[in-house]
Amino acid sequence: MGIGTIILFFYSSLRHFLFQSTAYDLGIYDQIIYLISRGSQPISSFLGFHFLGDHAAIAIYPLALLYKIYPSVYWLFLVQAICLGVGTGLTWKLAQLAGLNQRLSLAVAIAYLLYPEIFNINLFDFHPDVLAVPAIFGAILAAKQKKIIWFILAILWILACKAVFALTVIAIGFWLIFFEQRRFYGMIAMALGIAWFLIVTQIMIPFYSGQEAAGVSRYAYLGSSVLEVIFNTFAKPQLILGRLFSLDTLIYLLEFSVAVIWWLNPKKFILLFPAIPTLLLNILSVDPMQRSLIYQYSLPALPFLLLVMIQTLAEEKPGLGNGLWSLWNKFHNHNSSETSHLFTIPHQKLPKWIILWSSLVFLLWADHTQVLGYFTRINNWPAVRNAITQVHTKAGVLTDNRLAPHLTHRQTIKLLNQVSPDFDLKAFDYVILNLRHPWPDTKDLGEKYATQLKAKPNFKLTYEQDNVLVFKRN
C-alpha cells in the first residue's frame, strides 16, 4: 500500500510540476476546494455554475479542511494516491477472507496495483471517482463480514462521490439480496441508492446547474433526460442492441478484463452484477473515452472484476488456476490428460504467473509512455515558471488548459476557448500564453490573442521569454 501510494503520488505530482496537468478536471476541483476553504461559493468559472450541478460530488467538501492547513493542489494528488493505494490492502483483505494463502493474496493485490486504469487515472489529473474506490471495497467486505454500520457508511460515501454511482449502489443492493443472501444489507443499499439517484438527478443537479445531469448528451439517441434514457433502455431494446453486440463492445470488455483474464471462471461472473451499470453506461455512450482504460469510467467496476478473480482462485482445484480453460475443456469434452496439462499452472507457481501476466498487461495498456512525452514539451519550463510568478493578485486570469491548474486559487479563471477574442476581457487582469507549447485545441487562438493584446492600450506586455507571454491590465 505504501509503495503504491508513493509511486502514484510521485507520477501525478511530476506531471503537474512539469506543467502537463489540465483544467479539466484538476483545475476545476482545485478551484472549488480552494473557494470552499475560503468560505466562498464553490462556483467554478470553468463550468459557469455551482460544482454540485455537475456530479453532485459532496465528498469534495471535506477536502477543503486540507486547504485550510495549506492551499495546495498537491493535496489532491496525495488523497488520490492514498485512495488508490488503499485499494491494494483491501484487495488483499478480500483474498484472505476468501481463503487464499499469503502468496496468492499478495499476488492478487499486486494485480490490482498493476491494473492499467489505476496508473492511468492517477496520471489523468484528479477525479472524485477515486474517492469511492476504498468505499466500494469496504462495502463488499462489510457485507461479507456482517458489519452493518461500516456497510452503511461505505454506501453513503460511495453515493457522495458521484451522482452516477447511485446506480452502482442499487446494483450492489440487488446482488446482495438475490445472490449473496444478505437481504437486509441489500435492501438498505437499494433504498439509499434509489432515493439519492432521484434527489440528485431530479432536484440537486437541475437546481445548481439549470440543466440535466452531466453526460446525458452522450445518450441523446435514447432520450433528452435521465429518466427518459433509463426508460428507453428497457422499453426500446432495438435502440441499444447494435451497441451491445458490436466489435467495439467486445474490444472494450476484452481490455477491461485482460489483466486478469486467465483467472476468471465464467461460473463466477454473477459477482460482476454490481458492475453492470458501469459497463452498460460505457458501452451505450457515444463517447469512445468511456470505453478507454486511460480514463476513469470503468473504475467502479474493477473491485467486482477482482472479486471474480479471487473466488476463481479460491475454489479451483490446486494446479488449475485457469477457469476459462477449465470451462472450454468441459464444453468440448477434452478429458485427455495431455490437453489438461497444456493449460495447467502448478498451484505453487500461480502467484508468479499472476504477477508476470499483470506486469505484461501493464506495459502494454498503461499510459506510462505519456510521461516520456512530457519531457519533449518542457524546453521553456523556466520561462513558464517565471510567468506564473508574475501573477501577484487574485484577480481574473485568462490562459490555456495546461497553465490553468497553476492559477486556480481565485474566483475567475477561464480558458482561451471560453472567451471570444473580440471580447473586451474586462473580467481579466492577466492573460498568460505559452506559444511554443500551446494546448493543441487553442494554438491559433493563442496567437490571435497575442497579436490583439499587443495592440490593446489597456493591456501591457510585462513578460516575454521563450515564447511565453504575460499581459497585464494597465
Tab-separated table of C-alpha atoms in Angstrom:
chain	number	residue	atom	x	y	z
A	1	MET	CA	0.000	0.000	0.000
A	2	GLY	CA	2.776	2.397	0.928
A	3	ILE	CA	4.869	1.650	-2.147
A	4	GLY	CA	1.862	2.010	-4.434
A	5	THR	CA	0.824	5.302	-2.841
A	6	ILE	CA	4.329	6.783	-3.123
A	7	ILE	CA	4.718	5.769	-6.785
A	8	LEU	CA	1.300	7.117	-7.750
A	9	PHE	CA	1.822	10.379	-5.867
A	10	PHE	CA	5.228	10.861	-7.490
A	11	TYR	CA	3.946	10.463	-11.050
A	12	SER	CA	0.874	12.683	-10.682
A	13	SER	CA	2.943	15.369	-8.934
A	14	LEU	CA	5.644	15.180	-11.600
A	15	ARG	CA	3.074	15.696	-14.320
A	16	HIS	CA	1.773	18.825	-12.628
A	17	PHE	CA	5.246	20.111	-11.803
A	18	LEU	CA	6.167	19.900	-15.493
A	19	PHE	CA	3.054	21.918	-16.456
A	20	GLN	CA	1.332	18.985	-18.158
A	21	SER	CA	-1.798	18.733	-15.992
A	22	THR	CA	-5.040	20.282	-17.250
A	23	ALA	CA	-8.002	22.361	-16.159
A	24	TYR	CA	-10.482	19.523	-16.735
A	25	ASP	CA	-10.809	18.215	-14.106
A	26	LEU	CA	-7.841	19.130	-11.902
A	27	GLY	CA	-8.275	22.874	-12.291
A	28	ILE	CA	-12.000	22.631	-11.627
A	29	TYR	CA	-11.660	20.769	-8.337
A	30	ASP	CA	-8.639	22.735	-7.170
A	31	GLN	CA	-10.573	25.970	-7.673
A	32	ILE	CA	-13.774	24.876	-5.952
A	33	ILE	CA	-11.965	23.307	-2.986
A	34	TYR	CA	-9.929	26.487	-2.583
A	35	LEU	CA	-13.105	28.584	-2.659
A	36	ILE	CA	-14.797	26.336	-0.093
A	37	SER	CA	-11.772	26.610	2.203
A	38	ARG	CA	-12.063	30.411	1.988
A	39	GLY	CA	-15.783	30.446	2.732
A	40	SER	CA	-16.755	31.436	-0.824
A	41	GLN	CA	-19.415	29.899	-3.043
A	42	PRO	CA	-17.841	26.972	-4.958
A	43	ILE	CA	-18.891	28.234	-8.359
A	44	SER	CA	-16.437	27.013	-10.963
A	45	SER	CA	-15.576	29.677	-13.521
A	46	PHE	CA	-14.704	26.852	-15.928
A	47	LEU	CA	-18.189	25.346	-15.615
A	48	GLY	CA	-20.068	28.569	-15.009
A	49	PHE	CA	-22.167	27.169	-12.164
A	50	HIS	CA	-22.010	25.624	-8.660
A	51	PHE	CA	-19.971	22.420	-8.779
A	52	LEU	CA	-22.823	20.364	-7.256
A	53	GLY	CA	-24.641	20.930	-10.522
A	54	ASP	CA	-22.004	18.827	-12.277
A	55	HIS	CA	-21.809	15.455	-10.489
A	56	ALA	CA	-23.243	16.279	-7.042
A	57	ALA	CA	-19.892	15.168	-5.567
A	58	ILE	CA	-20.442	16.341	-1.997
A	59	ALA	CA	-17.477	14.196	-0.899
A	60	ILE	CA	-15.328	17.095	-2.142
A	61	TYR	CA	-16.307	19.282	0.818
A	62	PRO	CA	-14.115	17.538	3.463
A	63	LEU	CA	-11.044	18.091	1.285
A	64	ALA	CA	-11.340	21.815	1.992
A	65	LEU	CA	-10.038	21.088	5.513
A	66	LEU	CA	-6.674	20.209	3.952
A	67	TYR	CA	-6.659	23.509	2.070
A	68	LYS	CA	-7.233	25.300	5.351
A	69	ILE	CA	-3.930	23.853	6.565
A	70	TYR	CA	-2.200	24.978	3.383
A	71	PRO	CA	-3.854	25.649	-0.006
A	72	SER	CA	-2.061	23.390	-2.486
A	73	VAL	CA	-3.192	21.249	-5.383
A	74	TYR	CA	-0.715	18.582	-4.257
A	75	TRP	CA	-3.201	17.620	-1.540
A	76	LEU	CA	-5.432	16.255	-4.300
A	77	PHE	CA	-2.622	14.147	-5.732
A	78	LEU	CA	-1.861	12.783	-2.269
A	79	VAL	CA	-5.503	11.964	-1.458
A	80	GLN	CA	-5.922	10.317	-4.851
A	81	ALA	CA	-2.764	8.223	-4.430
A	82	ILE	CA	-3.832	7.150	-0.934
A	83	CYS	CA	-7.311	6.102	-2.085
A	84	LEU	CA	-5.899	4.049	-4.943
A	85	GLY	CA	-3.097	2.678	-2.756
A	86	VAL	CA	-5.533	1.605	-0.030
A	87	GLY	CA	-7.300	-0.496	-2.655
A	88	THR	CA	-4.230	-2.736	-2.619
A	89	GLY	CA	-4.718	-3.586	1.037
A	90	LEU	CA	-8.468	-4.051	0.674
A	91	THR	CA	-7.958	-6.400	-2.287
A	92	TRP	CA	-5.550	-8.400	-0.136
A	93	LYS	CA	-8.135	-8.483	2.662
A	94	LEU	CA	-10.813	-9.821	0.301
A	95	ALA	CA	-8.404	-12.521	-0.870
A	96	GLN	CA	-7.614	-13.506	2.702
A	97	LEU	CA	-11.321	-13.617	3.538
A	98	ALA	CA	-11.861	-15.992	0.599
A	99	GLY	CA	-9.220	-18.355	1.993
A	100	LEU	CA	-6.287	-17.643	-0.321
A	101	ASN	CA	-2.841	-18.148	1.156
A	102	GLN	CA	-0.421	-15.292	1.794
A	103	ARG	CA	1.445	-15.563	-1.518
A	104	LEU	CA	-1.716	-15.747	-3.634
A	105	SER	CA	-3.320	-12.888	-1.688
A	106	LEU	CA	-0.255	-10.735	-2.259
A	107	ALA	CA	-0.240	-11.631	-5.972
A	108	VAL	CA	-3.880	-10.568	-6.328
A	109	ALA	CA	-3.139	-7.298	-4.508
A	110	ILE	CA	-0.232	-6.616	-6.872
A	111	ALA	CA	-2.503	-7.457	-9.831
A	112	TYR	CA	-4.837	-4.703	-8.617
A	113	LEU	CA	-1.993	-2.196	-8.361
A	114	LEU	CA	-0.738	-3.130	-11.845
A	115	TYR	CA	-4.206	-2.865	-13.382
A	116	PRO	CA	-3.661	-0.268	-16.148
A	117	GLU	CA	-6.540	2.022	-15.214
A	118	ILE	CA	-5.140	2.537	-11.703
A	119	PHE	CA	-1.998	4.118	-13.126
A	120	ASN	CA	-3.827	5.908	-15.924
A	121	ILE	CA	-6.499	7.575	-13.822
A	122	ASN	CA	-3.914	8.658	-11.269
A	123	LEU	CA	-1.924	10.293	-14.058
A	124	PHE	CA	-5.001	11.937	-15.567
A	125	ASP	CA	-5.426	14.895	-13.169
A	126	PHE	CA	-7.964	14.408	-10.352
A	127	HIS	CA	-11.479	12.966	-10.320
A	128	PRO	CA	-13.855	12.266	-7.399
A	129	ASP	CA	-14.296	8.735	-8.752
A	130	VAL	CA	-11.092	7.657	-6.991
A	131	LEU	CA	-12.529	8.650	-3.609
A	132	ALA	CA	-15.103	5.870	-3.984
A	133	VAL	CA	-12.604	3.052	-4.581
A	134	PRO	CA	-11.902	2.256	-0.898
A	135	ALA	CA	-15.615	2.555	-0.108
A	136	ILE	CA	-16.654	0.057	-2.796
A	137	PHE	CA	-14.142	-2.473	-1.496
A	138	GLY	CA	-15.226	-1.586	2.048
A	139	ALA	CA	-18.904	-2.165	1.278
A	140	ILE	CA	-18.131	-5.637	-0.094
A	141	LEU	CA	-16.033	-6.514	2.953
A	142	ALA	CA	-18.580	-5.127	5.412
A	143	ALA	CA	-21.422	-7.071	3.801
A	144	LYS	CA	-19.422	-10.302	3.835
A	145	GLN	CA	-18.392	-9.781	7.468
A	146	LYS	CA	-21.874	-8.576	8.503
A	147	LYS	CA	-20.701	-5.194	9.807
A	148	ILE	CA	-23.823	-3.126	9.256
A	149	ILE	CA	-22.515	0.262	10.453
A	150	TRP	CA	-19.416	0.078	8.268
A	151	PHE	CA	-21.572	-1.044	5.357
A	152	ILE	CA	-23.919	1.933	5.659
A	153	LEU	CA	-21.012	4.367	5.980
A	154	ALA	CA	-19.351	2.874	2.901
A	155	ILE	CA	-22.566	3.115	0.872
A	156	LEU	CA	-23.126	6.728	1.919
A	157	TRP	CA	-19.582	7.657	0.924
A	158	ILE	CA	-19.938	5.975	-2.481
A	159	LEU	CA	-23.086	7.999	-3.112
A	160	ALA	CA	-21.331	11.189	-2.032
A	161	CYS	CA	-18.571	10.756	-4.627
A	162	LYS	CA	-20.613	10.988	-7.811
A	163	ALA	CA	-24.288	11.014	-8.780
A	164	VAL	CA	-23.985	8.141	-11.245
A	165	PHE	CA	-22.597	5.868	-8.527
A	166	ALA	CA	-26.145	5.605	-7.188
A	167	LEU	CA	-26.746	3.083	-9.987
A	168	THR	CA	-23.782	1.016	-8.755
A	169	VAL	CA	-25.180	1.106	-5.208
A	170	ILE	CA	-28.598	-0.034	-6.457
A	171	ALA	CA	-26.935	-2.918	-8.296
A	172	ILE	CA	-24.960	-3.829	-5.166
A	173	GLY	CA	-28.242	-3.980	-3.277
A	174	PHE	CA	-29.846	-6.236	-5.890
A	175	TRP	CA	-26.779	-8.505	-5.867
A	176	LEU	CA	-26.773	-8.808	-2.075
A	177	ILE	CA	-30.491	-9.610	-1.945
A	178	PHE	CA	-30.702	-12.215	-4.682
A	179	PHE	CA	-27.230	-13.740	-4.875
A	180	GLU	CA	-25.434	-13.252	-1.551
A	181	GLN	CA	-28.251	-13.889	0.943
A	182	ARG	CA	-27.644	-10.515	2.594
A	183	ARG	CA	-31.210	-9.281	2.177
A	184	PHE	CA	-31.172	-6.611	4.881
A	185	TYR	CA	-27.916	-5.167	3.588
A	186	GLY	CA	-29.229	-5.287	0.057
A	187	MET	CA	-32.457	-3.504	0.929
A	188	ILE	CA	-30.502	-0.721	2.643
A	189	ALA	CA	-28.286	-0.264	-0.421
A	190	MET	CA	-31.212	-0.273	-2.829
A	191	ALA	CA	-33.255	2.176	-0.759
A	192	LEU	CA	-30.352	4.605	-0.326
A	193	GLY	CA	-29.307	4.273	-3.974
A	194	ILE	CA	-32.772	4.873	-5.435
A	195	ALA	CA	-33.503	7.780	-3.079
A	196	TRP	CA	-30.186	9.507	-3.777
A	197	PHE	CA	-30.425	8.948	-7.531
A	198	LEU	CA	-33.819	10.664	-7.661
A	199	ILE	CA	-32.680	13.515	-5.405
A	200	VAL	CA	-29.513	14.345	-7.342
A	201	THR	CA	-30.840	13.862	-10.878
A	202	GLN	CA	-34.260	15.429	-10.422
A	203	ILE	CA	-33.595	18.112	-7.802
A	204	MET	CA	-29.967	18.885	-6.921
A	205	ILE	CA	-28.254	18.915	-10.319
A	206	PRO	CA	-31.036	20.835	-12.136
A	207	PHE	CA	-31.171	23.345	-9.254
A	208	TYR	CA	-27.443	24.102	-9.236
A	209	SER	CA	-26.758	23.887	-12.964
A	210	GLY	CA	-30.090	24.660	-14.575
A	211	GLN	CA	-29.735	21.647	-16.853
A	212	GLU	CA	-29.822	17.863	-16.984
A	213	ALA	CA	-27.156	15.756	-15.287
A	214	ALA	CA	-23.700	15.793	-16.865
A	215	GLY	CA	-23.277	13.178	-19.552
A	216	VAL	CA	-26.899	12.832	-20.662
A	217	SER	CA	-25.926	14.222	-24.073
A	218	ARG	CA	-23.796	11.106	-24.589
A	219	TYR	CA	-27.031	9.091	-24.739
A	220	ALA	CA	-29.062	11.547	-26.827
A	221	TYR	CA	-30.273	8.730	-29.086
A	222	LEU	CA	-32.074	7.283	-26.042
A	223	GLY	CA	-33.637	10.500	-24.786
A	224	SER	CA	-33.073	14.025	-23.556
A	225	SER	CA	-33.382	13.410	-19.794
A	226	VAL	CA	-32.059	10.917	-17.252
A	227	LEU	CA	-35.403	9.207	-16.724
A	228	GLU	CA	-36.135	9.105	-20.446
A	229	VAL	CA	-32.766	7.475	-21.156
A	230	ILE	CA	-33.387	4.824	-18.485
A	231	PHE	CA	-36.937	4.159	-19.713
A	232	ASN	CA	-35.928	3.789	-23.364
A	233	THR	CA	-33.020	1.496	-22.454
A	234	PHE	CA	-35.564	-1.095	-21.316
A	235	ALA	CA	-38.626	-0.129	-23.388
A	236	LYS	CA	-36.851	0.157	-26.738
A	237	PRO	CA	-34.150	-2.534	-26.795
A	238	GLN	CA	-33.767	-2.120	-30.562
A	239	LEU	CA	-32.006	1.191	-29.851
A	240	ILE	CA	-29.194	-0.464	-27.912
A	241	LEU	CA	-28.782	-3.936	-29.405
A	242	GLY	CA	-26.429	-2.673	-32.095
A	243	ARG	CA	-24.120	-1.218	-29.466
A	244	LEU	CA	-24.332	-4.174	-27.091
A	245	PHE	CA	-23.396	-6.694	-29.778
A	246	SER	CA	-20.636	-4.892	-31.600
A	247	LEU	CA	-16.914	-5.167	-32.157
A	248	ASP	CA	-16.349	-2.027	-30.047
A	249	THR	CA	-18.093	-3.670	-27.103
A	250	LEU	CA	-16.117	-6.888	-27.490
A	251	ILE	CA	-12.828	-4.968	-27.587
A	252	TYR	CA	-13.837	-2.877	-24.574
A	253	LEU	CA	-14.765	-5.904	-22.465
A	254	LEU	CA	-11.541	-7.627	-23.506
A	255	GLU	CA	-9.442	-4.609	-22.484
A	256	PHE	CA	-11.370	-4.351	-19.226
A	257	SER	CA	-10.701	-7.971	-18.259
A	258	VAL	CA	-7.416	-8.838	-19.987
A	259	ALA	CA	-5.243	-8.080	-16.933
A	260	VAL	CA	-6.827	-10.993	-15.024
A	261	ILE	CA	-8.475	-12.939	-17.825
A	262	TRP	CA	-6.667	-16.247	-17.200
A	263	TRP	CA	-8.047	-16.351	-13.668
A	264	LEU	CA	-11.707	-15.682	-14.426
A	265	ASN	CA	-14.128	-18.586	-14.271
A	266	PRO	CA	-17.350	-17.706	-16.173
A	267	LYS	CA	-19.264	-19.590	-13.488
A	268	LYS	CA	-18.353	-16.748	-11.124
A	269	PHE	CA	-19.476	-13.944	-13.436
A	270	ILE	CA	-22.560	-13.371	-11.291
A	271	LEU	CA	-20.174	-11.494	-8.978
A	272	LEU	CA	-19.919	-8.902	-11.758
A	273	PHE	CA	-23.586	-7.992	-11.391
A	274	PRO	CA	-22.898	-4.729	-9.475
A	275	ALA	CA	-20.576	-3.709	-12.323
A	276	ILE	CA	-23.356	-3.885	-14.922
A	277	PRO	CA	-24.456	-0.207	-14.605
A	278	THR	CA	-20.869	0.988	-15.108
A	279	LEU	CA	-20.174	-1.322	-18.043
A	280	LEU	CA	-23.559	-0.641	-19.641
A	281	LEU	CA	-23.148	3.137	-19.397
A	282	ASN	CA	-19.741	2.889	-21.049
A	283	ILE	CA	-20.940	0.564	-23.800
A	284	LEU	CA	-24.003	2.666	-24.670
A	285	SER	CA	-22.205	6.021	-24.629
A	286	VAL	CA	-21.410	7.690	-27.941
A	287	ASP	CA	-18.190	8.974	-26.379
A	288	PRO	CA	-15.349	6.474	-27.007
A	289	MET	CA	-13.437	7.850	-23.994
A	290	GLN	CA	-15.792	5.895	-21.744
A	291	ARG	CA	-14.512	2.666	-23.254
A	292	SER	CA	-10.865	3.505	-22.744
A	293	LEU	CA	-8.751	2.452	-19.770
A	294	ILE	CA	-6.952	5.797	-19.973
A	295	TYR	CA	-9.915	7.424	-18.249
A	296	GLN	CA	-11.812	6.843	-15.022
A	297	TYR	CA	-15.100	5.500	-16.342
A	298	SER	CA	-14.502	1.784	-15.677
A	299	LEU	CA	-13.066	2.267	-12.195
A	300	PRO	CA	-16.248	1.403	-10.186
A	301	ALA	CA	-16.403	-1.991	-11.904
A	302	LEU	CA	-12.835	-3.023	-11.031
A	303	PRO	CA	-13.476	-4.278	-7.443
A	304	PHE	CA	-16.050	-6.756	-8.748
A	305	LEU	CA	-13.742	-7.986	-11.508
A	306	LEU	CA	-11.136	-8.716	-8.841
A	307	LEU	CA	-13.801	-10.422	-6.756
A	308	VAL	CA	-14.406	-12.856	-9.631
A	309	MET	CA	-10.671	-13.500	-9.817
A	310	ILE	CA	-10.425	-14.105	-6.075
A	311	GLN	CA	-13.345	-16.529	-5.977
A	312	THR	CA	-11.988	-18.382	-9.011
A	313	LEU	CA	-8.611	-18.853	-7.332
A	314	ALA	CA	-10.280	-19.829	-4.061
A	315	GLU	CA	-12.486	-22.582	-5.484
A	316	GLU	CA	-10.453	-24.077	-8.329
A	317	LYS	CA	-8.562	-27.279	-7.641
A	318	PRO	CA	-4.831	-26.866	-6.916
A	319	GLY	CA	-2.802	-26.808	-10.094
A	320	LEU	CA	-5.573	-25.449	-12.308
A	321	GLY	CA	-5.512	-21.687	-11.911
A	322	ASN	CA	-7.379	-21.202	-15.186
A	323	GLY	CA	-11.157	-21.002	-15.067
A	324	LEU	CA	-11.578	-20.201	-18.765
A	325	TRP	CA	-9.654	-23.237	-19.967
A	326	SER	CA	-11.498	-25.404	-17.469
A	327	LEU	CA	-14.854	-24.430	-18.945
A	328	TRP	CA	-13.520	-24.711	-22.528
A	329	ASN	CA	-12.361	-28.293	-21.921
A	330	LYS	CA	-15.676	-29.207	-20.333
A	331	PHE	CA	-17.741	-27.861	-23.241
A	332	HIS	CA	-15.562	-29.631	-25.783
A	333	ASN	CA	-15.227	-32.873	-23.798
A	334	HIS	CA	-11.467	-32.539	-23.622
A	335	ASN	CA	-10.760	-35.073	-20.949
A	336	SER	CA	-7.330	-36.120	-22.080
A	337	SER	CA	-4.509	-35.543	-19.648
A	338	GLU	CA	-2.451	-34.019	-22.463
A	339	THR	CA	-4.916	-31.148	-23.029
A	340	SER	CA	-5.289	-30.581	-19.314
A	341	HIS	CA	-1.546	-30.489	-18.857
A	342	LEU	CA	-1.059	-27.864	-21.578
A	343	PHE	CA	-3.164	-25.266	-19.790
A	344	THR	CA	-2.456	-26.115	-16.185
A	345	ILE	CA	-0.283	-23.956	-13.946
A	346	PRO	CA	1.074	-25.653	-10.817
A	347	HIS	CA	-0.597	-24.160	-7.772
A	348	GLN	CA	2.662	-23.117	-6.139
A	349	LYS	CA	3.640	-21.161	-9.270
A	350	LEU	CA	0.345	-19.285	-9.609
A	351	PRO	CA	1.492	-16.135	-7.730
A	352	LYS	CA	4.478	-15.701	-10.052
A	353	TRP	CA	2.343	-16.187	-13.169
A	354	ILE	CA	-0.274	-13.721	-11.935
A	355	ILE	CA	2.361	-11.055	-11.316
A	356	LEU	CA	4.128	-11.801	-14.603
A	357	TRP	CA	0.935	-11.520	-16.658
A	358	SER	CA	-0.195	-8.380	-14.803
A	359	SER	CA	3.184	-6.773	-15.446
A	360	LEU	CA	2.976	-7.595	-19.161
A	361	VAL	CA	-0.517	-6.103	-19.453
A	362	PHE	CA	0.624	-3.037	-17.532
A	363	LEU	CA	3.455	-2.478	-20.005
A	364	LEU	CA	1.075	-2.796	-22.942
A	365	TRP	CA	-2.009	-0.921	-21.679
A	366	ALA	CA	-0.837	1.562	-19.053
A	367	ASP	CA	-0.263	5.067	-20.376
A	368	HIS	CA	3.258	5.268	-18.935
A	369	THR	CA	4.653	6.316	-22.319
A	370	GLN	CA	2.843	9.627	-21.815
A	371	VAL	CA	5.421	10.507	-19.157
A	372	LEU	CA	8.167	10.439	-21.792
A	373	GLY	CA	6.126	12.868	-23.856
A	374	TYR	CA	6.214	15.417	-21.047
A	375	PHE	CA	9.942	15.931	-21.489
A	376	THR	CA	9.505	16.923	-25.132
A	377	ARG	CA	7.449	19.952	-24.089
A	378	ILE	CA	9.478	21.474	-21.278
A	379	ASN	CA	12.369	23.240	-23.026
A	380	ASN	CA	10.856	26.555	-21.920
A	381	TRP	CA	9.923	25.303	-18.429
A	382	PRO	CA	11.875	28.049	-16.560
A	383	ALA	CA	10.096	30.732	-18.584
A	384	VAL	CA	6.694	29.225	-17.808
A	385	ARG	CA	7.631	29.015	-14.142
A	386	ASN	CA	8.640	32.679	-14.123
A	387	ALA	CA	5.462	33.668	-15.935
A	388	ILE	CA	3.327	32.109	-13.201
A	389	THR	CA	5.154	34.179	-10.580
A	390	GLN	CA	4.188	37.358	-12.452
A	391	VAL	CA	0.608	36.987	-11.221
A	392	HIS	CA	0.640	38.902	-7.924
A	393	THR	CA	-3.096	39.181	-7.161
A	394	LYS	CA	-6.222	37.020	-7.023
A	395	ALA	CA	-7.682	38.869	-9.999
A	396	GLY	CA	-9.092	37.169	-13.077
A	397	VAL	CA	-6.777	35.177	-15.388
A	398	LEU	CA	-7.179	34.026	-18.972
A	399	THR	CA	-4.817	31.238	-20.062
A	400	ASP	CA	-4.615	27.819	-21.697
A	401	ASN	CA	-5.509	24.354	-20.486
A	402	ARG	CA	-2.052	23.376	-19.187
A	403	LEU	CA	-1.285	26.594	-17.334
A	404	ALA	CA	-4.723	26.935	-15.735
A	405	PRO	CA	-4.225	24.379	-12.892
A	406	HIS	CA	-1.361	26.530	-11.563
A	407	LEU	CA	-3.556	29.623	-11.289
A	408	THR	CA	-6.878	28.338	-9.979
A	409	HIS	CA	-6.769	29.850	-6.487
A	410	ARG	CA	-9.074	32.675	-7.500
A	411	GLN	CA	-12.732	33.177	-8.364
A	412	THR	CA	-12.277	33.915	-12.058
A	413	ILE	CA	-10.116	31.935	-14.444
A	414	LYS	CA	-11.039	30.929	-17.981
A	415	LEU	CA	-9.536	29.010	-20.875
A	416	LEU	CA	-8.804	30.691	-24.197
A	417	ASN	CA	-11.609	28.895	-25.998
A	418	GLN	CA	-14.159	30.001	-23.387
A	419	VAL	CA	-13.895	33.679	-24.308
A	420	SER	CA	-14.198	35.285	-27.721
A	421	PRO	CA	-11.031	37.094	-28.902
A	422	ASP	CA	-13.270	40.058	-29.735
A	423	PHE	CA	-14.373	40.289	-26.100
A	424	ASP	CA	-13.025	43.273	-24.157
A	425	LEU	CA	-11.594	40.994	-21.413
A	426	LYS	CA	-12.998	43.135	-18.585
A	427	ALA	CA	-13.099	40.116	-16.295
A	428	PHE	CA	-9.340	39.525	-16.515
A	429	ASP	CA	-6.297	41.353	-15.197
A	430	TYR	CA	-3.830	38.829	-16.619
A	431	VAL	CA	-3.514	36.871	-19.856
A	432	ILE	CA	-0.779	34.211	-19.938
A	433	LEU	CA	0.207	32.396	-23.129
A	434	ASN	CA	2.689	29.652	-23.949
A	435	LEU	CA	3.050	29.971	-27.716
A	436	ARG	CA	5.866	27.417	-28.002
A	437	HIS	CA	3.914	24.561	-26.452
A	438	PRO	CA	0.253	25.593	-26.599
A	439	TRP	CA	-2.717	23.381	-25.899
A	440	PRO	CA	-3.434	21.924	-29.388
A	441	ASP	CA	-7.081	22.976	-29.475
A	442	THR	CA	-6.267	26.640	-28.786
A	443	LYS	CA	-2.998	27.107	-30.655
A	444	ASP	CA	-4.465	29.518	-33.214
A	445	LEU	CA	-6.453	31.334	-30.541
A	446	GLY	CA	-3.297	31.932	-28.505
A	447	GLU	CA	-1.506	33.519	-31.427
A	448	LYS	CA	-4.557	35.654	-32.207
A	449	TYR	CA	-4.750	36.834	-28.581
A	450	ALA	CA	-1.043	37.708	-28.571
A	451	THR	CA	-1.445	39.882	-31.667
A	452	GLN	CA	-4.592	41.623	-30.421
A	453	LEU	CA	-3.341	42.260	-26.878
A	454	LYS	CA	-0.156	43.886	-28.135
A	455	ALA	CA	-2.375	46.422	-29.895
A	456	LYS	CA	-4.736	46.987	-26.939
A	457	PRO	CA	-3.900	50.140	-24.929
A	458	ASN	CA	-5.447	48.755	-21.745
A	459	PHE	CA	-3.058	45.769	-21.616
A	460	LYS	CA	0.718	45.787	-21.334
A	461	LEU	CA	3.167	43.007	-22.179
A	462	THR	CA	5.020	42.666	-18.865
A	463	TYR	CA	6.915	39.425	-19.522
A	464	GLU	CA	8.191	37.690	-22.646
A	465	GLN	CA	10.703	34.865	-22.767
A	466	ASP	CA	10.978	31.662	-24.825
A	467	ASN	CA	7.571	32.321	-26.427
A	468	VAL	CA	5.895	32.691	-23.045
A	469	LEU	CA	3.953	35.940	-22.717
A	470	VAL	CA	2.268	37.673	-19.787
A	471	PHE	CA	-0.116	40.569	-20.425
A	472	LYS	CA	-1.309	42.676	-17.504
A	473	ARG	CA	-4.153	45.161	-17.451
A	474	ASN	CA	-2.900	48.722	-17.026
